[in-house]
Coordinates of C-alpha atoms in Angstrom, one line a residue:
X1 CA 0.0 0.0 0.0
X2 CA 1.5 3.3 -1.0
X3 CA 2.4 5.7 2.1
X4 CA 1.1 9.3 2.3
X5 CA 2.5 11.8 0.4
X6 CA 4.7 9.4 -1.9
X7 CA 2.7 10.8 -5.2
X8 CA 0.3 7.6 -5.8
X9 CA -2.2 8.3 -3.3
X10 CA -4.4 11.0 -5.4
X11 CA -1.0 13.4 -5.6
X12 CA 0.3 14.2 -8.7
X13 CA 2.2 12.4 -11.6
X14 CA 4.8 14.8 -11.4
X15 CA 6.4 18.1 -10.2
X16 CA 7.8 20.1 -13.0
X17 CA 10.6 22.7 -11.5
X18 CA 11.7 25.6 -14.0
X19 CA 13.1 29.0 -13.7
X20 CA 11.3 32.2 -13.6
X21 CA 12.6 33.1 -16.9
X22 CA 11.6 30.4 -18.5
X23 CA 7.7 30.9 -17.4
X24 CA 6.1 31.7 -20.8
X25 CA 7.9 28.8 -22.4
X26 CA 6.9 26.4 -19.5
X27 CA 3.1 27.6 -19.4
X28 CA 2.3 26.2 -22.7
X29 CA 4.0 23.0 -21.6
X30 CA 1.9 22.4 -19.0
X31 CA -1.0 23.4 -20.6
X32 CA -0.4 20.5 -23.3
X33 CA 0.8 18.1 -20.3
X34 CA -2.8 18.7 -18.7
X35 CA -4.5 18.2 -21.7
X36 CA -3.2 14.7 -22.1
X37 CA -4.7 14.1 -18.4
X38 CA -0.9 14.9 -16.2
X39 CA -1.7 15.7 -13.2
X40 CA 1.1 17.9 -12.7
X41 CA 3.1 20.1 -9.7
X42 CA 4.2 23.4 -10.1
X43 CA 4.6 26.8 -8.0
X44 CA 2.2 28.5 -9.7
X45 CA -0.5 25.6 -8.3
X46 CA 1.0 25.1 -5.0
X47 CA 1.9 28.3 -4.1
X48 CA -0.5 30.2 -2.0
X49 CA -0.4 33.6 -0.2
X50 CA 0.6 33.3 3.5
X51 CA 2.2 29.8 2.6
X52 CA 5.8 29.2 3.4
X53 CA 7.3 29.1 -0.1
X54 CA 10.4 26.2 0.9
X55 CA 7.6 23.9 3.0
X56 CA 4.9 23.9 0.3
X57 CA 7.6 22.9 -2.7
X58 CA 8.9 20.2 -0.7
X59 CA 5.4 19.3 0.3
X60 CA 4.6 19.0 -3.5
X61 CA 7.4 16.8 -4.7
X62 CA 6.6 14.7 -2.0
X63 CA 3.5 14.7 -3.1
X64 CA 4.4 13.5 -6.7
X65 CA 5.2 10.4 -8.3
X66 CA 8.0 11.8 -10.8
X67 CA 10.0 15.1 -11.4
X68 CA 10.3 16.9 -14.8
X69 CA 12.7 20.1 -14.5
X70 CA 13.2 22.0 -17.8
X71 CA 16.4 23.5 -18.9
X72 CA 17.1 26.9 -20.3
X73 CA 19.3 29.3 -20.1
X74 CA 18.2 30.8 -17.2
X75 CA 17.9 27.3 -15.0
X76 CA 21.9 27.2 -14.0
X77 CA 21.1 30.5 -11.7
X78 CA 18.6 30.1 -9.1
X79 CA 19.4 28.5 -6.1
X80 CA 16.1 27.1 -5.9
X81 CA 16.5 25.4 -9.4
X82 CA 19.2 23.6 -8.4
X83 CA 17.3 22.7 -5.2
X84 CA 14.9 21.3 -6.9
X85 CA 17.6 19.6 -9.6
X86 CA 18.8 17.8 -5.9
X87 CA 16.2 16.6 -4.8
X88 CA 14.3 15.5 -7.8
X89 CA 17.9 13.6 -8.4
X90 CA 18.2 12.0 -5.2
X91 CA 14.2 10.8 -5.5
X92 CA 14.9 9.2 -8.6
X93 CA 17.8 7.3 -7.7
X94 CA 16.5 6.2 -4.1
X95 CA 12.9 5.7 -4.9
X96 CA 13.2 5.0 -8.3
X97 CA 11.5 7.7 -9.6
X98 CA 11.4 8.9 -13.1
X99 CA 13.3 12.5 -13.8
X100 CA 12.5 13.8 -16.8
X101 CA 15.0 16.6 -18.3
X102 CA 13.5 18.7 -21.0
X103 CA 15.7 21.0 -22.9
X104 CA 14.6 24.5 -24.2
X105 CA 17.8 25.7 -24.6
X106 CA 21.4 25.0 -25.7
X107 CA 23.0 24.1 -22.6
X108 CA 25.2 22.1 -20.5
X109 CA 23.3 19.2 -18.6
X110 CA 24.8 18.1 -15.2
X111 CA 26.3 14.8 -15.0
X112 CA 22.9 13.0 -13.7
X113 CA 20.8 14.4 -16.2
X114 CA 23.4 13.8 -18.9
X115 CA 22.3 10.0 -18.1
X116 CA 18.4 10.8 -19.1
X117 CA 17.6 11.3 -22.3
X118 CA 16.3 14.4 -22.7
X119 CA 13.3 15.5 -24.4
X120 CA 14.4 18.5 -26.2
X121 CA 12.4 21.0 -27.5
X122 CA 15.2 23.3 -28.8
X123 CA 13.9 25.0 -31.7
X124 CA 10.6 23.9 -32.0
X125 CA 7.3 25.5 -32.5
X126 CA 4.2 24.8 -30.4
X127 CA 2.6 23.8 -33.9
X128 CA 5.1 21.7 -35.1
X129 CA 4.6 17.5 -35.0
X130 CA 7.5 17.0 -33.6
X131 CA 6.7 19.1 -30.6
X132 CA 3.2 17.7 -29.7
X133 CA 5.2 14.3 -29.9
X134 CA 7.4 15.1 -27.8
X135 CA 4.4 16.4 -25.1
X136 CA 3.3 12.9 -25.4
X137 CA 6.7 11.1 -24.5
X138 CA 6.9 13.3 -21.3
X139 CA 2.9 12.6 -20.4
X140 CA 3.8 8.5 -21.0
X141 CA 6.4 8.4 -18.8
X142 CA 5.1 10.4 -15.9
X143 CA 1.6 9.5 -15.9
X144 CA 0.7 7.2 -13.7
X145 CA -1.2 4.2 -14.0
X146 CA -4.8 4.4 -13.6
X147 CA -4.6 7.9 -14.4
X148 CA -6.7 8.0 -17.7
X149 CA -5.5 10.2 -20.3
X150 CA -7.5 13.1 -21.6
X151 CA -9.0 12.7 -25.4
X152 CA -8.1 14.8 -27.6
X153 CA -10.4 17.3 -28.8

């Protein structure tokens, strides 16, 4: 039986950790994520006023099953990016959990995500095939099972 708070007890498939910067990229992302029915963890969702911003982020990747965190230029300079990297690295090595880079930007991966294959949107379009495939790669392999996946409209 799965224990509270490990992400497969009506949490979400994944927790998705991005820079600022990177926000208007990201939105669309999730957007097409949700649409194919990924329940999905993010600090514009968890974060609420009055909320302790470090507390509730931890809660939520506790409270997911796998970790997505996107890479762009801007990811190597927040501290709490490479929090995040940590911790969604550690989870996926101890508790073999999926992590799930996704490239948006020509750069340097870290060692452990260097291991993953990425899904990299570099220089793709939101129209484009190739995009929309990859959106369905990332939903496959953090969607849990059980979780039904949206139709699409």
């Amino acid at each position: 039986m799965p224990s509270p708070g490990d992400g497969r007890d009506g949490g979400y498939d994944a927790f998705i950790a991005y820079a600022e910067e990177d926000t208007a990229w990201v939105t669309g992302f999730i957007q097409r994520l949700q649409a194919k029915g990924v329940k999905l963890a993010y600090d514009k969702v968890v974060l609420q006023p009055s909320k302790k911003i470090t507390h509730t982020l931890e809660q939520a990747v506790l409270e997911s099953t796998h970790g997505i965190i996107v890479f762009g230029k801007a990811s190597k300079s927040p501290h709490w990016v490479e929090a995040m990297y940590e911790t969604l690295m550690r989870r996926s090595i101890e508790q073999d959990r999926k992590f799930v880079p996704v490239l948006i930007a020509d750069v340097q991966l870290r060692e452990f995500a260097n291991n993953h294959v990425p899904a990299d949107f570099r220089g793709l379009a939101e129209d484009e095939p190739r995009y929309d495939h990859l959106v369905d790669l990332v939903a496959q392999a953090v969607r849990r099972r059980g979780t039904p996946q949206a139709s699409a409209s």
